Amino acid sequence: PDELPPALIAALSTFVAERGKSLVVVAGPRMGSWLRYPDLTALLPVELMPGGGLVEGPVPVRISDEARSSAVFYAPDGRTALARWRQLPDMDQIYAPLRKKPAATVLLESTGRRNAFGPLIVAAHHTVGRGQVLFVATDTLWKWQMLGTMDGDGNTPFTVFWQQALRAIRPERVGTGIDIWLHPDRTRVEQGRDVVVHARLDGSIPQRQVQLAGRVH
């Protein structure tokens, strides 16, 4: 944030809280510098540790109990929904926050590292006004891609986590004027197969005889 224009820092709060946008924060070595910017720290689902909270690894990671029903870890096969998350590669380091804020949900936590408030937080999210913020306390989540176990469709824990996390915190339908929302009937389509796209038109004025034409690239 030291390199961001002051106007942009102030605008981030407005975009999230008032305009319903989503923000993803991935911690790194300079995470402690956020403490100098109250507008930014107010957006986070956690309270930061002075100095950045560096904890060197290996740091084992697990899904927190409160996140087991979260959409971030959803899987359609019910009983085996959490199977891919049982043996996750350790993190090389985390930048542990002090604790979560009251209304936040801890998604990932360490199994062997604790502080006075419980297991160290590795990922958390919460709602801020009309928007949502996801905080990831490590810059080595890529290990889930390189060392994680693939499922039958070739997905690693890394790809599934980010696909479902971004889907879970996507912005709500807010704004003025007329908006067109397109929803395919599935998120993965093979070449040569049909896909159905549903269109919804949102606006304050009723629309009649609407036609939508588009091209797929």
PDB file of C-alpha atoms in Angstrom:
ATOM      1  CA  PRO A   1       0.000   0.000   0.000  1.00  0.00           C
ATOM      2  CA  ASP A   2       2.950   2.382   0.385  1.00  0.00           C
ATOM      3  CA  GLU A   3       3.095   2.497  -3.411  1.00  0.00           C
ATOM      4  CA  LEU A   4      -0.629   3.111  -3.968  1.00  0.00           C
ATOM      5  CA  PRO A   5      -2.059   6.592  -4.569  1.00  0.00           C
ATOM      6  CA  PRO A   6      -3.958   7.806  -1.472  1.00  0.00           C
ATOM      7  CA  ALA A   7      -7.095   8.272  -3.564  1.00  0.00           C
ATOM      8  CA  LEU A   8      -7.023   4.616  -4.582  1.00  0.00           C
ATOM      9  CA  ILE A   9      -6.746   3.436  -0.975  1.00  0.00           C
ATOM     10  CA  ALA A  10      -9.821   5.465  -0.054  1.00  0.00           C
ATOM     11  CA  ALA A  11     -11.649   4.264  -3.158  1.00  0.00           C
ATOM     12  CA  LEU A  12     -11.112   0.595  -2.281  1.00  0.00           C
ATOM     13  CA  SER A  13     -13.218   0.995   0.838  1.00  0.00           C
ATOM     14  CA  THR A  14     -15.963   2.705  -1.149  1.00  0.00           C
ATOM     15  CA  PHE A  15     -15.971   0.103  -3.896  1.00  0.00           C
ATOM     16  CA  VAL A  16     -16.250  -2.795  -1.457  1.00  0.00           C
ATOM     17  CA  ALA A  17     -18.576  -1.434   1.227  1.00  0.00           C
ATOM     18  CA  GLU A  18     -20.865   0.757  -0.882  1.00  0.00           C
ATOM     19  CA  ARG A  19     -20.700  -0.653  -4.400  1.00  0.00           C
ATOM     20  CA  GLY A  20     -20.658  -4.320  -3.469  1.00  0.00           C
ATOM     21  CA  LYS A  21     -17.344  -5.294  -5.045  1.00  0.00           C
ATOM     22  CA  SER A  22     -15.157  -8.186  -3.896  1.00  0.00           C
ATOM     23  CA  LEU A  23     -11.562  -7.893  -2.714  1.00  0.00           C
ATOM     24  CA  VAL A  24      -8.928 -10.635  -2.419  1.00  0.00           C
ATOM     25  CA  VAL A  25      -5.849  -9.964  -0.257  1.00  0.00           C
ATOM     26  CA  VAL A  26      -2.900 -12.383  -0.413  1.00  0.00           C
ATOM     27  CA  ALA A  27      -0.372 -11.751   2.358  1.00  0.00           C
ATOM     28  CA  GLY A  28       3.351 -11.346   1.728  1.00  0.00           C
ATOM     29  CA  PRO A  29       6.501 -10.115   3.471  1.00  0.00           C
ATOM     30  CA  ARG A  30       5.219  -6.537   3.681  1.00  0.00           C
ATOM     31  CA  MET A  31       1.789  -7.363   5.101  1.00  0.00           C
ATOM     32  CA  GLY A  32       2.659  -5.479   8.292  1.00  0.00           C
ATOM     33  CA  SER A  33       2.698  -2.185   6.372  1.00  0.00           C
ATOM     34  CA  TRP A  34      -1.108  -2.384   6.161  1.00  0.00           C
ATOM     35  CA  LEU A  35      -1.258  -1.367   9.829  1.00  0.00           C
ATOM     36  CA  ARG A  36      -0.391   2.182   8.761  1.00  0.00           C
ATOM     37  CA  TYR A  37      -3.601   2.378   6.704  1.00  0.00           C
ATOM     38  CA  PRO A  38      -6.765   2.102   8.828  1.00  0.00           C
ATOM     39  CA  ASP A  39      -9.017   2.284   5.743  1.00  0.00           C
ATOM     40  CA  LEU A  40      -7.410  -0.905   4.446  1.00  0.00           C
ATOM     41  CA  THR A  41      -7.214  -2.859   7.694  1.00  0.00           C
ATOM     42  CA  ALA A  42     -10.904  -2.104   8.284  1.00  0.00           C
ATOM     43  CA  LEU A  43     -11.682  -4.163   5.182  1.00  0.00           C
ATOM     44  CA  LEU A  44      -9.893  -7.294   6.366  1.00  0.00           C
ATOM     45  CA  PRO A  45     -11.685 -10.194   8.099  1.00  0.00           C
ATOM     46  CA  VAL A  46      -8.767 -10.458  10.537  1.00  0.00           C
ATOM     47  CA  GLU A  47      -6.723  -8.307  12.896  1.00  0.00           C
ATOM     48  CA  LEU A  48      -3.102  -8.137  11.787  1.00  0.00           C
ATOM     49  CA  MET A  49      -0.067  -8.893  13.901  1.00  0.00           C
ATOM     50  CA  PRO A  50       2.459  -6.082  14.362  1.00  0.00           C
ATOM     51  CA  GLY A  51       5.498  -6.789  12.220  1.00  0.00           C
ATOM     52  CA  GLY A  52       3.643  -8.967   9.744  1.00  0.00           C
ATOM     53  CA  GLY A  53       3.260 -12.173  11.780  1.00  0.00           C
ATOM     54  CA  LEU A  54       5.767 -14.264   9.816  1.00  0.00           C
ATOM     55  CA  VAL A  55       5.695 -17.940  10.819  1.00  0.00           C
ATOM     56  CA  GLU A  56       8.207 -20.100   8.994  1.00  0.00           C
ATOM     57  CA  GLY A  57       7.180 -23.540   7.855  1.00  0.00           C
ATOM     58  CA  PRO A  58       6.481 -26.189   7.270  1.00  0.00           C
ATOM     59  CA  VAL A  59       2.993 -25.146   8.396  1.00  0.00           C
ATOM     60  CA  PRO A  60       0.335 -27.887   8.088  1.00  0.00           C
ATOM     61  CA  VAL A  61      -3.092 -26.659   6.988  1.00  0.00           C
ATOM     62  CA  ARG A  62      -6.636 -27.940   7.417  1.00  0.00           C
ATOM     63  CA  ILE A  63     -10.187 -26.746   6.831  1.00  0.00           C
ATOM     64  CA  SER A  64     -11.628 -25.143   9.947  1.00  0.00           C
ATOM     65  CA  ASP A  65     -14.681 -26.737  11.525  1.00  0.00           C
ATOM     66  CA  GLU A  66     -16.828 -23.680  10.810  1.00  0.00           C
ATOM     67  CA  ALA A  67     -15.939 -23.796   7.082  1.00  0.00           C
ATOM     68  CA  ARG A  68     -16.825 -27.424   6.383  1.00  0.00           C
ATOM     69  CA  SER A  69     -20.197 -26.392   4.982  1.00  0.00           C
ATOM     70  CA  SER A  70     -18.794 -23.365   3.148  1.00  0.00           C
ATOM     71  CA  ALA A  71     -19.327 -23.020  -0.600  1.00  0.00           C
ATOM     72  CA  VAL A  72     -15.555 -22.665  -0.906  1.00  0.00           C
ATOM     73  CA  PHE A  73     -15.175 -26.385  -0.161  1.00  0.00           C
ATOM     74  CA  TYR A  74     -18.338 -27.584  -1.865  1.00  0.00           C
ATOM     75  CA  ALA A  75     -18.294 -30.838  -3.819  1.00  0.00           C
ATOM     76  CA  PRO A  76     -21.355 -32.427  -5.447  1.00  0.00           C
ATOM     77  CA  ASP A  77     -20.722 -35.970  -4.265  1.00  0.00           C
ATOM     78  CA  GLY A  78     -21.784 -35.346  -0.664  1.00  0.00           C
ATOM     79  CA  ARG A  79     -20.026 -37.893   1.526  1.00  0.00           C
ATOM     80  CA  THR A  80     -16.644 -37.451  -0.204  1.00  0.00           C
ATOM     81  CA  ALA A  81     -16.953 -33.665  -0.421  1.00  0.00           C
ATOM     82  CA  LEU A  82     -13.968 -33.114   1.871  1.00  0.00           C
ATOM     83  CA  ALA A  83     -11.789 -35.929   0.533  1.00  0.00           C
ATOM     84  CA  ARG A  84      -9.477 -33.719  -1.523  1.00  0.00           C
ATOM     85  CA  TRP A  85      -8.807 -31.496   1.503  1.00  0.00           C
ATOM     86  CA  ARG A  86      -7.656 -34.184   3.949  1.00  0.00           C
ATOM     87  CA  GLN A  87      -3.999 -34.273   2.913  1.00  0.00           C
ATOM     88  CA  LEU A  88      -2.936 -30.810   1.865  1.00  0.00           C
ATOM     89  CA  PRO A  89       0.713 -29.890   1.235  1.00  0.00           C
ATOM     90  CA  ASP A  90       2.252 -27.799   4.015  1.00  0.00           C
ATOM     91  CA  MET A  91       2.863 -24.081   3.532  1.00  0.00           C
ATOM     92  CA  ASP A  92       6.458 -22.817   3.440  1.00  0.00           C
ATOM     93  CA  GLN A  93       5.416 -19.841   5.569  1.00  0.00           C
ATOM     94  CA  ILE A  94       2.361 -17.894   6.650  1.00  0.00           C
ATOM     95  CA  TYR A  95       1.883 -14.291   7.738  1.00  0.00           C
ATOM     96  CA  ALA A  96      -0.410 -15.098  10.617  1.00  0.00           C
ATOM     97  CA  PRO A  97      -2.977 -12.551  11.776  1.00  0.00           C
ATOM     98  CA  LEU A  98      -3.722 -12.129  15.465  1.00  0.00           C
ATOM     99  CA  ARG A  99      -7.337 -13.290  15.318  1.00  0.00           C
ATOM    100  CA  LYS A 100     -10.469 -13.107  13.222  1.00  0.00           C
ATOM    101  CA  LYS A 101     -13.002 -10.287  13.460  1.00  0.00           C
ATOM    102  CA  PRO A 102     -16.335 -11.134  15.114  1.00  0.00           C
ATOM    103  CA  ALA A 103     -18.427 -11.770  11.993  1.00  0.00           C
ATOM    104  CA  ALA A 104     -15.670 -13.395   9.913  1.00  0.00           C
ATOM    105  CA  THR A 105     -15.427 -17.060   8.923  1.00  0.00           C
ATOM    106  CA  VAL A 106     -12.093 -18.835   9.169  1.00  0.00           C
ATOM    107  CA  LEU A 107     -11.684 -21.030   6.091  1.00  0.00           C
ATOM    108  CA  LEU A 108      -8.224 -22.522   6.654  1.00  0.00           C
ATOM    109  CA  GLU A 109      -6.166 -22.849   9.816  1.00  0.00           C
ATOM    110  CA  SER A 110      -2.926 -24.441  10.954  1.00  0.00           C
ATOM    111  CA  THR A 111      -3.129 -27.805  12.670  1.00  0.00           C
ATOM    112  CA  GLY A 112       0.016 -27.404  14.760  1.00  0.00           C
ATOM    113  CA  ARG A 113       0.592 -23.684  15.305  1.00  0.00           C
ATOM    114  CA  ARG A 114      -1.478 -21.652  17.769  1.00  0.00           C
ATOM    115  CA  ASN A 115      -1.596 -18.346  19.588  1.00  0.00           C
ATOM    116  CA  ALA A 116      -3.684 -17.140  22.527  1.00  0.00           C
ATOM    117  CA  PHE A 117      -6.814 -17.035  20.312  1.00  0.00           C
ATOM    118  CA  GLY A 118      -6.536 -20.545  18.840  1.00  0.00           C
ATOM    119  CA  PRO A 119      -5.055 -22.149  15.712  1.00  0.00           C
ATOM    120  CA  LEU A 120      -3.257 -19.706  13.429  1.00  0.00           C
ATOM    121  CA  ILE A 121      -5.476 -18.445  10.622  1.00  0.00           C
ATOM    122  CA  VAL A 122      -4.438 -19.255   7.056  1.00  0.00           C
ATOM    123  CA  ALA A 123      -7.532 -17.963   5.206  1.00  0.00           C
ATOM    124  CA  ALA A 124     -10.694 -16.106   6.237  1.00  0.00           C
ATOM    125  CA  HIS A 125     -13.458 -14.058   4.688  1.00  0.00           C
ATOM    126  CA  HIS A 126     -16.319 -11.783   5.709  1.00  0.00           C
ATOM    127  CA  THR A 127     -18.874  -9.293   4.434  1.00  0.00           C
ATOM    128  CA  VAL A 128     -18.096  -5.564   4.522  1.00  0.00           C
ATOM    129  CA  GLY A 129     -21.180  -3.493   3.855  1.00  0.00           C
ATOM    130  CA  ARG A 130     -22.405  -4.701   0.461  1.00  0.00           C
ATOM    131  CA  GLY A 131     -19.119  -6.369  -0.517  1.00  0.00           C
ATOM    132  CA  GLN A 132     -16.951  -9.279   0.548  1.00  0.00           C
ATOM    133  CA  VAL A 133     -13.259  -9.684   1.354  1.00  0.00           C
ATOM    134  CA  LEU A 134     -11.150 -12.849   1.208  1.00  0.00           C
ATOM    135  CA  PHE A 135      -7.823 -12.883   3.076  1.00  0.00           C
ATOM    136  CA  VAL A 136      -5.174 -15.551   2.408  1.00  0.00           C
ATOM    137  CA  ALA A 137      -2.308 -15.453   4.920  1.00  0.00           C
ATOM    138  CA  THR A 138       0.291 -17.226   2.774  1.00  0.00           C
ATOM    139  CA  ASP A 139       2.091 -16.655  -0.504  1.00  0.00           C
ATOM    140  CA  THR A 140       2.889 -20.367  -0.939  1.00  0.00           C
ATOM    141  CA  LEU A 141      -0.585 -21.669  -1.729  1.00  0.00           C
ATOM    142  CA  TRP A 142       0.854 -22.571  -5.142  1.00  0.00           C
ATOM    143  CA  LYS A 143       2.204 -25.739  -3.487  1.00  0.00           C
ATOM    144  CA  TRP A 144      -1.341 -27.102  -3.695  1.00  0.00           C
ATOM    145  CA  GLN A 145      -0.938 -26.937  -7.473  1.00  0.00           C
ATOM    146  CA  MET A 146       2.536 -28.461  -7.665  1.00  0.00           C
ATOM    147  CA  LEU A 147       2.209 -31.085  -4.916  1.00  0.00           C
ATOM    148  CA  GLY A 148      -1.543 -31.501  -4.446  1.00  0.00           C
ATOM    149  CA  THR A 149      -3.401 -34.658  -5.474  1.00  0.00           C
ATOM    150  CA  MET A 150      -5.401 -34.398  -8.710  1.00  0.00           C
ATOM    151  CA  ASP A 151      -8.955 -35.685  -8.910  1.00  0.00           C
ATOM    152  CA  GLY A 152     -10.418 -37.651 -11.801  1.00  0.00           C
ATOM    153  CA  ASP A 153     -10.968 -34.477 -13.823  1.00  0.00           C
ATOM    154  CA  GLY A 154      -7.395 -33.256 -13.407  1.00  0.00           C
ATOM    155  CA  ASN A 155      -8.224 -30.600 -10.802  1.00  0.00           C
ATOM    156  CA  THR A 156      -5.789 -29.893  -7.979  1.00  0.00           C
ATOM    157  CA  PRO A 157      -6.785 -28.459  -4.575  1.00  0.00           C
ATOM    158  CA  PHE A 158      -5.304 -25.153  -5.800  1.00  0.00           C
ATOM    159  CA  THR A 159      -7.588 -24.843  -8.825  1.00  0.00           C
ATOM    160  CA  VAL A 160     -10.676 -25.994  -6.937  1.00  0.00           C
ATOM    161  CA  PHE A 161     -10.024 -23.611  -4.037  1.00  0.00           C
ATOM    162  CA  TRP A 162      -9.669 -20.541  -6.247  1.00  0.00           C
ATOM    163  CA  GLN A 163     -12.539 -21.433  -8.575  1.00  0.00           C
ATOM    164  CA  GLN A 164     -14.939 -21.956  -5.702  1.00  0.00           C
ATOM    165  CA  ALA A 165     -13.620 -19.136  -3.515  1.00  0.00           C
ATOM    166  CA  LEU A 166     -13.992 -16.561  -6.285  1.00  0.00           C
ATOM    167  CA  ARG A 167     -17.429 -17.925  -7.111  1.00  0.00           C
ATOM    168  CA  ALA A 168     -18.454 -17.701  -3.443  1.00  0.00           C
ATOM    169  CA  ILE A 169     -17.438 -14.035  -3.071  1.00  0.00           C
ATOM    170  CA  ARG A 170     -18.616 -12.789  -6.452  1.00  0.00           C
ATOM    171  CA  PRO A 171     -20.393  -9.420  -6.250  1.00  0.00           C
ATOM    172  CA  GLU A 172     -24.119  -9.308  -5.743  1.00  0.00           C
ATOM    173  CA  ARG A 173     -26.309  -7.781  -8.394  1.00  0.00           C
ATOM    174  CA  VAL A 174     -26.184  -4.135  -7.409  1.00  0.00           C
ATOM    175  CA  GLY A 175     -26.229  -0.982  -9.455  1.00  0.00           C
ATOM    176  CA  THR A 176     -28.532   1.147 -11.574  1.00  0.00           C
ATOM    177  CA  GLY A 177     -29.697   1.059 -15.153  1.00  0.00           C
ATOM    178  CA  ILE A 178     -30.129  -2.158 -17.117  1.00  0.00           C
ATOM    179  CA  ASP A 179     -27.884  -5.155 -16.507  1.00  0.00           C
ATOM    180  CA  ILE A 180     -27.654  -8.364 -18.507  1.00  0.00           C
ATOM    181  CA  TRP A 181     -26.566 -11.478 -16.611  1.00  0.00           C
ATOM    182  CA  LEU A 182     -25.450 -14.563 -18.544  1.00  0.00           C
ATOM    183  CA  HIS A 183     -25.321 -17.975 -16.883  1.00  0.00           C
ATOM    184  CA  PRO A 184     -24.088 -21.088 -18.733  1.00  0.00           C
ATOM    185  CA  ASP A 185     -25.595 -24.419 -17.719  1.00  0.00           C
ATOM    186  CA  ARG A 186     -22.117 -25.691 -16.762  1.00  0.00           C
ATOM    187  CA  THR A 187     -18.682 -24.203 -16.131  1.00  0.00           C
ATOM    188  CA  ARG A 188     -16.663 -26.619 -18.276  1.00  0.00           C
ATOM    189  CA  VAL A 189     -17.568 -27.232 -21.914  1.00  0.00           C
ATOM    190  CA  GLU A 190     -15.866 -29.563 -24.361  1.00  0.00           C
ATOM    191  CA  GLN A 191     -15.349 -28.468 -27.946  1.00  0.00           C
ATOM    192  CA  GLY A 192     -18.184 -29.572 -30.210  1.00  0.00           C
ATOM    193  CA  ARG A 193     -20.790 -29.925 -27.453  1.00  0.00           C
ATOM    194  CA  ASP A 194     -23.821 -27.697 -27.012  1.00  0.00           C
ATOM    195  CA  VAL A 195     -24.022 -25.319 -24.097  1.00  0.00           C
ATOM    196  CA  VAL A 196     -27.126 -23.476 -22.917  1.00  0.00           C
ATOM    197  CA  VAL A 197     -26.711 -19.878 -21.768  1.00  0.00           C
ATOM    198  CA  HIS A 198     -29.542 -18.333 -19.778  1.00  0.00           C
ATOM    199  CA  ALA A 199     -29.923 -14.555 -19.996  1.00  0.00           C
ATOM    200  CA  ARG A 200     -31.576 -12.376 -17.382  1.00  0.00           C
ATOM    201  CA  LEU A 201     -32.350  -8.710 -17.916  1.00  0.00           C
ATOM    202  CA  ASP A 202     -32.510  -6.548 -14.783  1.00  0.00           C
ATOM    203  CA  GLY A 203     -33.798  -3.002 -14.962  1.00  0.00           C
ATOM    204  CA  SER A 204     -36.278  -0.583 -13.470  1.00  0.00           C
ATOM    205  CA  ILE A 205     -38.275  -0.298 -16.715  1.00  0.00           C
ATOM    206  CA  PRO A 206     -40.099  -3.358 -18.145  1.00  0.00           C
ATOM    207  CA  GLN A 207     -38.599  -4.510 -21.450  1.00  0.00           C
ATOM    208  CA  ARG A 208     -40.576  -6.080 -24.279  1.00  0.00           C
ATOM    209  CA  GLN A 209     -39.517  -7.940 -27.387  1.00  0.00           C
ATOM    210  CA  VAL A 210     -35.932  -8.213 -26.246  1.00  0.00           C
ATOM    211  CA  GLN A 211     -33.496 -10.021 -28.525  1.00  0.00           C
ATOM    212  CA  LEU A 212     -29.952 -10.938 -27.597  1.00  0.00           C
ATOM    213  CA  ALA A 213     -27.360 -11.856 -30.211  1.00  0.00           C
ATOM    214  CA  GLY A 214     -23.789 -12.842 -29.490  1.00  0.00           C
ATOM    215  CA  ARG A 215     -20.742 -14.706 -30.704  1.00  0.00           C
ATOM    216  CA  VAL A 216     -18.708 -17.248 -28.781  1.00  0.00           C
ATOM    217  CA  HIS A 217     -14.905 -17.131 -28.989  1.00  0.00           C
TER     218      HIS A 217
END
